[in-house]
PDB file of C-alpha atoms in Angstrom:
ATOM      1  CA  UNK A   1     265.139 117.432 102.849  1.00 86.00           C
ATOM      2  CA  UNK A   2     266.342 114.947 100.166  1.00 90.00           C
ATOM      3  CA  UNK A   3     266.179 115.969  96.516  1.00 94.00           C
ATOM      4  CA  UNK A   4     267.873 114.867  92.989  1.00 96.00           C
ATOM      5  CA  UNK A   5     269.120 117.368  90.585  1.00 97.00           C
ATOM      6  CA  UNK A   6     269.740 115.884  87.159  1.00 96.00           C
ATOM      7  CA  UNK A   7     270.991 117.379  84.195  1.00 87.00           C
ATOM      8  CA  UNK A   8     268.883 119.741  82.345  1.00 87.00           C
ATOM      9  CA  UNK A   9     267.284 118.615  78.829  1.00 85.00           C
ATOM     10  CA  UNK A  10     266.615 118.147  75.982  1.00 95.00           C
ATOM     11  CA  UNK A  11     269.365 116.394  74.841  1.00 96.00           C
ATOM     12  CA  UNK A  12     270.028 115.211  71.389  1.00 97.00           C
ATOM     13  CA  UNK A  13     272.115 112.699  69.485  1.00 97.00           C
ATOM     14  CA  UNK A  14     272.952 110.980  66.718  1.00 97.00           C
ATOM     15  CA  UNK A  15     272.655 107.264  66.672  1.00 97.00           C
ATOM     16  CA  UNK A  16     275.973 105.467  68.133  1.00 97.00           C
ATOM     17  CA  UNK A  17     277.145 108.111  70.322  1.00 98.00           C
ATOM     18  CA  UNK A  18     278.051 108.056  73.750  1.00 98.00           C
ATOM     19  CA  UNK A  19     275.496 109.485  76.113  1.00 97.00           C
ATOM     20  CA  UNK A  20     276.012 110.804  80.260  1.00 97.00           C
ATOM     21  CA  UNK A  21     273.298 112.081  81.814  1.00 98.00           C
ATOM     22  CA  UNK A  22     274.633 113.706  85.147  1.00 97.00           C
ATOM     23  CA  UNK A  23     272.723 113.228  88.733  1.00 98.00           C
ATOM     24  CA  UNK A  24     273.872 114.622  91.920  1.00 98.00           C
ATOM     25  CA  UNK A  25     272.097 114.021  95.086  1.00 97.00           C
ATOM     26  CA  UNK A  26     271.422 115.456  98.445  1.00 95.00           C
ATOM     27  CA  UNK A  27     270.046 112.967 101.371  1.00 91.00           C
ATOM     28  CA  UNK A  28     270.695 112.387 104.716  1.00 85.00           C
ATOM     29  CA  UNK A  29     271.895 108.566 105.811  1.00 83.00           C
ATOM     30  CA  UNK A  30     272.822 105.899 102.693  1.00 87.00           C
ATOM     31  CA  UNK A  31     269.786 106.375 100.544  1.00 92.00           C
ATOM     32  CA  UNK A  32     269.622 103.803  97.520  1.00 94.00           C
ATOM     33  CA  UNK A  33     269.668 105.327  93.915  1.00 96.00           C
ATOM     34  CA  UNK A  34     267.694 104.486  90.488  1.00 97.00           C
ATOM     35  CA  UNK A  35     267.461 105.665  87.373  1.00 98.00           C
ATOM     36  CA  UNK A  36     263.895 105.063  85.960  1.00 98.00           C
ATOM     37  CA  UNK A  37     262.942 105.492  81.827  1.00 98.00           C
ATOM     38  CA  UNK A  38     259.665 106.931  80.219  1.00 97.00           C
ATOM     39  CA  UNK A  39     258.705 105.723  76.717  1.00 96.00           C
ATOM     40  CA  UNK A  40     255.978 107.740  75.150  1.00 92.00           C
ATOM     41  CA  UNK A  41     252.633 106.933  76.101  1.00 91.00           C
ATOM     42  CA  UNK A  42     254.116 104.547  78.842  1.00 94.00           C
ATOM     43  CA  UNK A  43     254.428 104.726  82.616  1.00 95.00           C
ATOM     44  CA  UNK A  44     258.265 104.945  83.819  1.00 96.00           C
ATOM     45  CA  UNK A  45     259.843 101.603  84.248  1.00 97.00           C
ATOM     46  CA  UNK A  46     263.298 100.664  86.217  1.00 97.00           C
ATOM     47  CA  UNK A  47     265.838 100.983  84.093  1.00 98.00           C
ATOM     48  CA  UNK A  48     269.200 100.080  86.716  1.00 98.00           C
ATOM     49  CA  UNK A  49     269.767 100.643  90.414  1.00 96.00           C
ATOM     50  CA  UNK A  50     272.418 101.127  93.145  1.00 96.00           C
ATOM     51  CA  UNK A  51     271.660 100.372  96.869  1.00 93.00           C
ATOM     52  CA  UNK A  52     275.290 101.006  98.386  1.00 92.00           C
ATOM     53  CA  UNK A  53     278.465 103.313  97.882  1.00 93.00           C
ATOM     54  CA  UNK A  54     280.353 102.149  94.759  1.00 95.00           C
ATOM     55  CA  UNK A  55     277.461  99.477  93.406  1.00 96.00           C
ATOM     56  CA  UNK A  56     277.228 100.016  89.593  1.00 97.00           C
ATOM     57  CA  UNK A  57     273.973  99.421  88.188  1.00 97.00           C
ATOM     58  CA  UNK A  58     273.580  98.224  84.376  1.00 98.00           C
ATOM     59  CA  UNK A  59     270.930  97.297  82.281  1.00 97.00           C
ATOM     60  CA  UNK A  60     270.586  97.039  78.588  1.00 96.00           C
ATOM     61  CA  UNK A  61     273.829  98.632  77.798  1.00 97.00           C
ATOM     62  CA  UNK A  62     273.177 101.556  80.134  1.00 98.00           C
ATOM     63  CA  UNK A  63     275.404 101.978  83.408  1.00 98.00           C
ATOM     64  CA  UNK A  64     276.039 104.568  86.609  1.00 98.00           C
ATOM     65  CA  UNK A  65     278.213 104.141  89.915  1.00 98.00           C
ATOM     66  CA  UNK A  66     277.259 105.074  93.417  1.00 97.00           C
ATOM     67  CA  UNK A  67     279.654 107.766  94.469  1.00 96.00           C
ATOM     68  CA  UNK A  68     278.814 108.796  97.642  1.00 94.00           C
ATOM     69  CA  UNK A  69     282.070 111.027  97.629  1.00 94.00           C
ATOM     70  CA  UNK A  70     280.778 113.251  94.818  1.00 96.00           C
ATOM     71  CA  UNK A  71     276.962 112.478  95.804  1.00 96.00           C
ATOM     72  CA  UNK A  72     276.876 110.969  91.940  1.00 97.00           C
ATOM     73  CA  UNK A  73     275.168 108.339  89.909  1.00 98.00           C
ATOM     74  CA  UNK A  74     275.374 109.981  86.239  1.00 98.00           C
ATOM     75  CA  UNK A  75     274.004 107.402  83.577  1.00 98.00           C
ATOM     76  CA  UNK A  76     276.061 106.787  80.692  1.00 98.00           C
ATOM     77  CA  UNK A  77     276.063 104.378  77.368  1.00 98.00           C
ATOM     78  CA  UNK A  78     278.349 103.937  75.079  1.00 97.00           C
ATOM     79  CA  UNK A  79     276.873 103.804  72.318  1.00 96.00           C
ATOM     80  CA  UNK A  80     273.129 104.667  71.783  1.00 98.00           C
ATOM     81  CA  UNK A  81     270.135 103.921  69.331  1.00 97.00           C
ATOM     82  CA  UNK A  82     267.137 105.507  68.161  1.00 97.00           C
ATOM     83  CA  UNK A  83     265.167 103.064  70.719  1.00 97.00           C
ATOM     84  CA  UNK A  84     266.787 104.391  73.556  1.00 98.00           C
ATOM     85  CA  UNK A  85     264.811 107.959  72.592  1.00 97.00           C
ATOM     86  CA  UNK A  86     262.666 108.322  76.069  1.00 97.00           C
ATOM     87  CA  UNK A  87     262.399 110.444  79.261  1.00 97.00           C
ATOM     88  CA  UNK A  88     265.191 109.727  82.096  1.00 98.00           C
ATOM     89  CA  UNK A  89     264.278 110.092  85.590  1.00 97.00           C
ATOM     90  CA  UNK A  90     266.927 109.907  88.252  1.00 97.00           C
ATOM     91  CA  UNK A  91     265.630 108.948  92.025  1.00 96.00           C
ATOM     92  CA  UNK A  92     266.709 107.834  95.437  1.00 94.00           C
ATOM     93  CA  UNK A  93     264.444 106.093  98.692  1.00 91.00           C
ATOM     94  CA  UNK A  94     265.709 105.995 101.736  1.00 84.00           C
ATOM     95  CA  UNK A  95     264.372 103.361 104.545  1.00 72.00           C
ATOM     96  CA  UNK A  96     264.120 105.883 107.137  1.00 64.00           C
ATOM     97  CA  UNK A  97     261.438 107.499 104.722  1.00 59.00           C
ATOM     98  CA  UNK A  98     258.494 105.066 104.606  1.00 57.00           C
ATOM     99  CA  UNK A  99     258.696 104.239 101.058  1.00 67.00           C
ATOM    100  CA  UNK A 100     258.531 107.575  99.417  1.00 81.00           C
ATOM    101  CA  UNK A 101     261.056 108.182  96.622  1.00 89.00           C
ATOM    102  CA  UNK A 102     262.108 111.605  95.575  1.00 92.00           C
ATOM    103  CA  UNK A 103     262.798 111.908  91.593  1.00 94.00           C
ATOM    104  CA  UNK A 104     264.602 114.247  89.511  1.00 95.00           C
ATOM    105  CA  UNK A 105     262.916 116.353  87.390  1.00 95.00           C
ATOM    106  CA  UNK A 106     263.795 114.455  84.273  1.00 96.00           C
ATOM    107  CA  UNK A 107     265.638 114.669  80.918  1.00 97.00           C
ATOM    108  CA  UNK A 108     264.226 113.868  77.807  1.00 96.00           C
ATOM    109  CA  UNK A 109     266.978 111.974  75.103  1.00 97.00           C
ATOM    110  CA  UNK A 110     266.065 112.026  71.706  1.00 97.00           C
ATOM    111  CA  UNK A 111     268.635 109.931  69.257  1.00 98.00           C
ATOM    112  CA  UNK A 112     268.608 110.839  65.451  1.00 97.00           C
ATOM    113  CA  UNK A 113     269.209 108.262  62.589  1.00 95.00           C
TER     114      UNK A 113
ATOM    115  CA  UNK B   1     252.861  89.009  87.399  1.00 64.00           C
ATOM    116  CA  UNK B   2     250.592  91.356  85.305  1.00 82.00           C
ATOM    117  CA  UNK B   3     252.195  94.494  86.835  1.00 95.00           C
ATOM    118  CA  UNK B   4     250.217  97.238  88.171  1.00 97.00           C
ATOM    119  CA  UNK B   5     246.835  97.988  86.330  1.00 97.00           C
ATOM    120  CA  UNK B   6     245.014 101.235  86.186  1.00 98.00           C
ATOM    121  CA  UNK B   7     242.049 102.159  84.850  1.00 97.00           C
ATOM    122  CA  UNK B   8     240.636 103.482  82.406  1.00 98.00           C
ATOM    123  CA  UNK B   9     243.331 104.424  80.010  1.00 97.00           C
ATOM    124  CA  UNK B  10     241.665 107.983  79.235  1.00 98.00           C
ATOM    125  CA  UNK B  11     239.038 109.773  80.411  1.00 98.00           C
ATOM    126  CA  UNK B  12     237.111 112.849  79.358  1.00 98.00           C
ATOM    127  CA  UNK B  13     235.052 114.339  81.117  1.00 97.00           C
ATOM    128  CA  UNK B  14     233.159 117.350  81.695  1.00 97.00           C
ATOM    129  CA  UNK B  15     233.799 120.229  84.491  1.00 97.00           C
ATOM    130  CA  UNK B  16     232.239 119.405  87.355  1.00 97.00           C
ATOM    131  CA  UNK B  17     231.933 115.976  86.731  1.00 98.00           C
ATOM    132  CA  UNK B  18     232.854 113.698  89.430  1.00 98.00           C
ATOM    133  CA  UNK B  19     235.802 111.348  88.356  1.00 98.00           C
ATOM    134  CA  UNK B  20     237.296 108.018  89.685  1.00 98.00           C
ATOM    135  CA  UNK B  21     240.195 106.600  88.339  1.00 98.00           C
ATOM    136  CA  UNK B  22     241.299 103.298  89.878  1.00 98.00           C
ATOM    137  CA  UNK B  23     244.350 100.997  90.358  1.00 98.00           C
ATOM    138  CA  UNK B  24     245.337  97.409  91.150  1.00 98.00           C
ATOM    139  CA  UNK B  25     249.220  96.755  92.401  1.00 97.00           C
ATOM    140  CA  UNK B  26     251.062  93.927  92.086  1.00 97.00           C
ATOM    141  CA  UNK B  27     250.076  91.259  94.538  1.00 96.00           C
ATOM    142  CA  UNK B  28     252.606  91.348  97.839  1.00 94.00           C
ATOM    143  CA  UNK B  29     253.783  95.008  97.252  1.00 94.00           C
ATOM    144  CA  UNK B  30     253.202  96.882 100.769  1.00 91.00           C
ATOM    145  CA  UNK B  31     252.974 100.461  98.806  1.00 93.00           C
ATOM    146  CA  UNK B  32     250.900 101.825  96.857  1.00 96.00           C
ATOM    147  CA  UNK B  33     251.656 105.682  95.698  1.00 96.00           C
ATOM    148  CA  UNK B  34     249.744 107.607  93.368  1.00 97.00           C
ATOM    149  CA  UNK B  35     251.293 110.649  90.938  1.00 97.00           C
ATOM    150  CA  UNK B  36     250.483 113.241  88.631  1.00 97.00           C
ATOM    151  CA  UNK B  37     252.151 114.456  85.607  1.00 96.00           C
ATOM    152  CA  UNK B  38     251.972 117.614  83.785  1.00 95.00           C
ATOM    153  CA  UNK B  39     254.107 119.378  81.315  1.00 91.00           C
ATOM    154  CA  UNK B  40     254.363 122.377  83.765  1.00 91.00           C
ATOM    155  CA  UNK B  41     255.084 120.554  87.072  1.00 91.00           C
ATOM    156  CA  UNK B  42     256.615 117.459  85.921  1.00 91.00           C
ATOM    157  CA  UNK B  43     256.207 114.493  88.351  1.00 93.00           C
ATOM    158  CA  UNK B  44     254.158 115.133  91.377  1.00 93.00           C
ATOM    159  CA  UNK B  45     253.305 112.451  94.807  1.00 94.00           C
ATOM    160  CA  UNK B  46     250.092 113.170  95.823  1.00 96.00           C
ATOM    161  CA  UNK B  47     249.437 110.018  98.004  1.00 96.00           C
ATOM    162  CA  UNK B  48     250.502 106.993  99.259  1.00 95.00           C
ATOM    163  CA  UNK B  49     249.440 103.991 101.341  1.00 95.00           C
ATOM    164  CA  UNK B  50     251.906 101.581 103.415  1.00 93.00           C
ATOM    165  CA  UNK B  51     249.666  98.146 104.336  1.00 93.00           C
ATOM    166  CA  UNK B  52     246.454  99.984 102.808  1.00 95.00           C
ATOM    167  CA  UNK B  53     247.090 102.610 105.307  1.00 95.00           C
ATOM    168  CA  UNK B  54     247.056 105.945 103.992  1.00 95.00           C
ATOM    169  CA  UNK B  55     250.704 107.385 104.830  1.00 92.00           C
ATOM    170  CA  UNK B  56     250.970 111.075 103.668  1.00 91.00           C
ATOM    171  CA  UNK B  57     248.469 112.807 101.749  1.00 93.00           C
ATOM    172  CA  UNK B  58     250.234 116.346 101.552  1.00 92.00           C
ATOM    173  CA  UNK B  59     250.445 116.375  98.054  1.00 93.00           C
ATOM    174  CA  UNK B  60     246.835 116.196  97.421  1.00 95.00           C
ATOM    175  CA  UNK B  61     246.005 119.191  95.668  1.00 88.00           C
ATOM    176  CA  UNK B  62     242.797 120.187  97.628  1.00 85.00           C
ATOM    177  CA  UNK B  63     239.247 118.671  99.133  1.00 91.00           C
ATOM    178  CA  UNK B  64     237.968 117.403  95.478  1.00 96.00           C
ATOM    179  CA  UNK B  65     240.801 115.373  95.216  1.00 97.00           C
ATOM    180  CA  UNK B  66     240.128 112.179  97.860  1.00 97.00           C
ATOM    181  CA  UNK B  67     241.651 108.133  97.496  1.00 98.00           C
ATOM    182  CA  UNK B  68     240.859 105.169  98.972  1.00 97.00           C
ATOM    183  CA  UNK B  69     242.506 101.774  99.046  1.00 98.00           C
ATOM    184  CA  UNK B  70     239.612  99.403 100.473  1.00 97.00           C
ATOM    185  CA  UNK B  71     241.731  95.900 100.315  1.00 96.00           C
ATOM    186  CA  UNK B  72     245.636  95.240  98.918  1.00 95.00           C
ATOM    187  CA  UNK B  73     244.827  94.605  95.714  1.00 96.00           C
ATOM    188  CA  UNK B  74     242.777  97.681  94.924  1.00 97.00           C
ATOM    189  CA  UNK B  75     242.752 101.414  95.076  1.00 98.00           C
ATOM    190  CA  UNK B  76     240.505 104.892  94.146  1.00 98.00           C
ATOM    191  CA  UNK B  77     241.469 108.239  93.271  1.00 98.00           C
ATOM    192  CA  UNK B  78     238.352 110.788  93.104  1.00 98.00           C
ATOM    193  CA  UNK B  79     238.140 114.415  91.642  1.00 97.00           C
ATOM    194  CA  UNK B  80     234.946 115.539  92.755  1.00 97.00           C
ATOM    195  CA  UNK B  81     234.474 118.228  90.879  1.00 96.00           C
ATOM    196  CA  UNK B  82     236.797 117.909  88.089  1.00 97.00           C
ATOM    197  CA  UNK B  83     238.284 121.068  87.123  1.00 97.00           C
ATOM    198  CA  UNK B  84     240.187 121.690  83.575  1.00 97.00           C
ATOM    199  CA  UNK B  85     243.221 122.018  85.964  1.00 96.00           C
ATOM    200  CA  UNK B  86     243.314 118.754  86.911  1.00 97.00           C
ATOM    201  CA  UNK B  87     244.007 117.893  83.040  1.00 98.00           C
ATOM    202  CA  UNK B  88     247.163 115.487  83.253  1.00 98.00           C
ATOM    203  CA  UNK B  89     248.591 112.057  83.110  1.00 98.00           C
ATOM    204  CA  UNK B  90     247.688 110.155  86.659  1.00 98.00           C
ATOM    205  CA  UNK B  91     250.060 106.819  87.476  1.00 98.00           C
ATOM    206  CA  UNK B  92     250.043 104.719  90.018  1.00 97.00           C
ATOM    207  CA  UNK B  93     252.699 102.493  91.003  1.00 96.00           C
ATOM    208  CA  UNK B  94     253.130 100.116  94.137  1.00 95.00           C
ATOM    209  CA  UNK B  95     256.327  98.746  95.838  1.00 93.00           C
ATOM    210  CA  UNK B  96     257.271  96.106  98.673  1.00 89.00           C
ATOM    211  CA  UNK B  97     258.790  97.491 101.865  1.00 83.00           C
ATOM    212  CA  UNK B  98     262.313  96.456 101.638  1.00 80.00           C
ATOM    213  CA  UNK B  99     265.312  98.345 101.147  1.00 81.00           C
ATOM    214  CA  UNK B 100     266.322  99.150  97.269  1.00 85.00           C
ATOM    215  CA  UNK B 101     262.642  97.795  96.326  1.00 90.00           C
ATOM    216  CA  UNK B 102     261.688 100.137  93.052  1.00 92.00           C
ATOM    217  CA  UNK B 103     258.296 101.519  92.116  1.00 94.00           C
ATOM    218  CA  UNK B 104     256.440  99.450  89.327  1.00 96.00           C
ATOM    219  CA  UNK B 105     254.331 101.691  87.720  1.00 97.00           C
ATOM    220  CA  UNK B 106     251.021 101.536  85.886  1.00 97.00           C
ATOM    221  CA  UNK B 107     250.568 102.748  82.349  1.00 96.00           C
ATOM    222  CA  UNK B 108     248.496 105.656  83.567  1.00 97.00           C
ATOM    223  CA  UNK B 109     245.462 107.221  83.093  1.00 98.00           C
ATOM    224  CA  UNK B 110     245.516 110.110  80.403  1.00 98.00           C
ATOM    225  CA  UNK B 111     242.756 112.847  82.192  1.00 98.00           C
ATOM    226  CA  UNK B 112     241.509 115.340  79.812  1.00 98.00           C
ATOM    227  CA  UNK B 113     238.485 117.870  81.702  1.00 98.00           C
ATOM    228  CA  UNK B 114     236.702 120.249  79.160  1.00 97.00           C
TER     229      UNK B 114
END
């Protein structure tokens, strides 16, 4: 069956530093990839997608590329901020699935002053 | 576009006590899914409806828990009874049926049974 392995947390920073968070996939078919991000107290939100090999996704500063050769879409930013502090959930859908999504277990960034 | 609404925000409640926690999607989204998430098991799909249809229900944890989505622009989850198990954070989200569509999700409803 499909599933999303993402890098294991908690992982912490200091302000301005340059953050990857690694995903690797497994899924049958071409299978279109998101990352999703979890404020406190908040539901999870889209943060940046990818719906075909080599698409990158960016949002807000934050970017990943669809590498079907490596099975990839790691997030990464260049520089981050104490507002970017959150839970990071990498997922894929597939059409042949009706709908359902499989997510990563997520990793939880927390960026120090 | 409001997003998707749940409701309440929190809810305590007693064991035993039947709960209903409830959900609107965003008008035009063909799924609706609900989750559940806990410290211990992270993000779990318990349910979800394509065209108000429920589609798989295999996540449900057992016969208390039961949903319902009557129209398109509304939906139930019931724990009857609640259990201090059940204790967790309960989102919904909803989606349209195309390919890449993402899950809008709901601010959830915190669930605390004592």
């Amino acid at each position: 069956g499909d599933s999303v392995t993402q890098m294991e947390g908690p992982v912490t920073l200091s302000e301005e530093a340059f953050l990857t968070i690694n995903c690797t996939y497994t899924a049958t078919g071409y299978p279109s990839l998101f990352w999703y991000v979890q404020y406190p107290g908040e539901g999870l939100q889209l943060l940046l997608k990818a719906t075909k090999a080599d698409d990158k996704g960016s949002n807000k500063g934050f970017e990943a590329t669809y590498r079907k050769e490596t099975t990839s879409f790691h997030l990464e930013k260049g520089s981050v901020q104490v507002s970017d502090s959150a839970v990071y959930f990498c997922a894929l859908s597939r059409d042949t699935n009706a709908g359902k999504s499989t997510f990563g277990d997520g990793t939880t960034l927390t960026v120090k002053p | 576009d409001a997003g998707v609404i749940q409701s309440p925000r929190h809810e305590v409640t007693e064991m035993g006590q039947e709960v209903t926690l409830r959900c609107k999607p965003i008008s035009g989204h063909d799924y609706l899914f609900w989750y559940r998430q806990t410290m211990m098991r992270g993000l779990e799909l318990l349910i979800y409806f394509n065209n108000n249809v429920p589609i798989d229900d295999s996540g449900m944890p057992e016969d208390r828990f039961s949903a319902k989505m009557p129209n398109a622009s509304f939906s139930t989850l019931k724990i009857q009874p609640s259990e201090p198990r059940d204790s967790a954070v309960y989102f919904c989200a909803s989606s349209f049926d195309r390919t890449g569509s993402p899950l809008h999700f709901g601010n959830g409803t915190r669930l605390t049974v004592t």
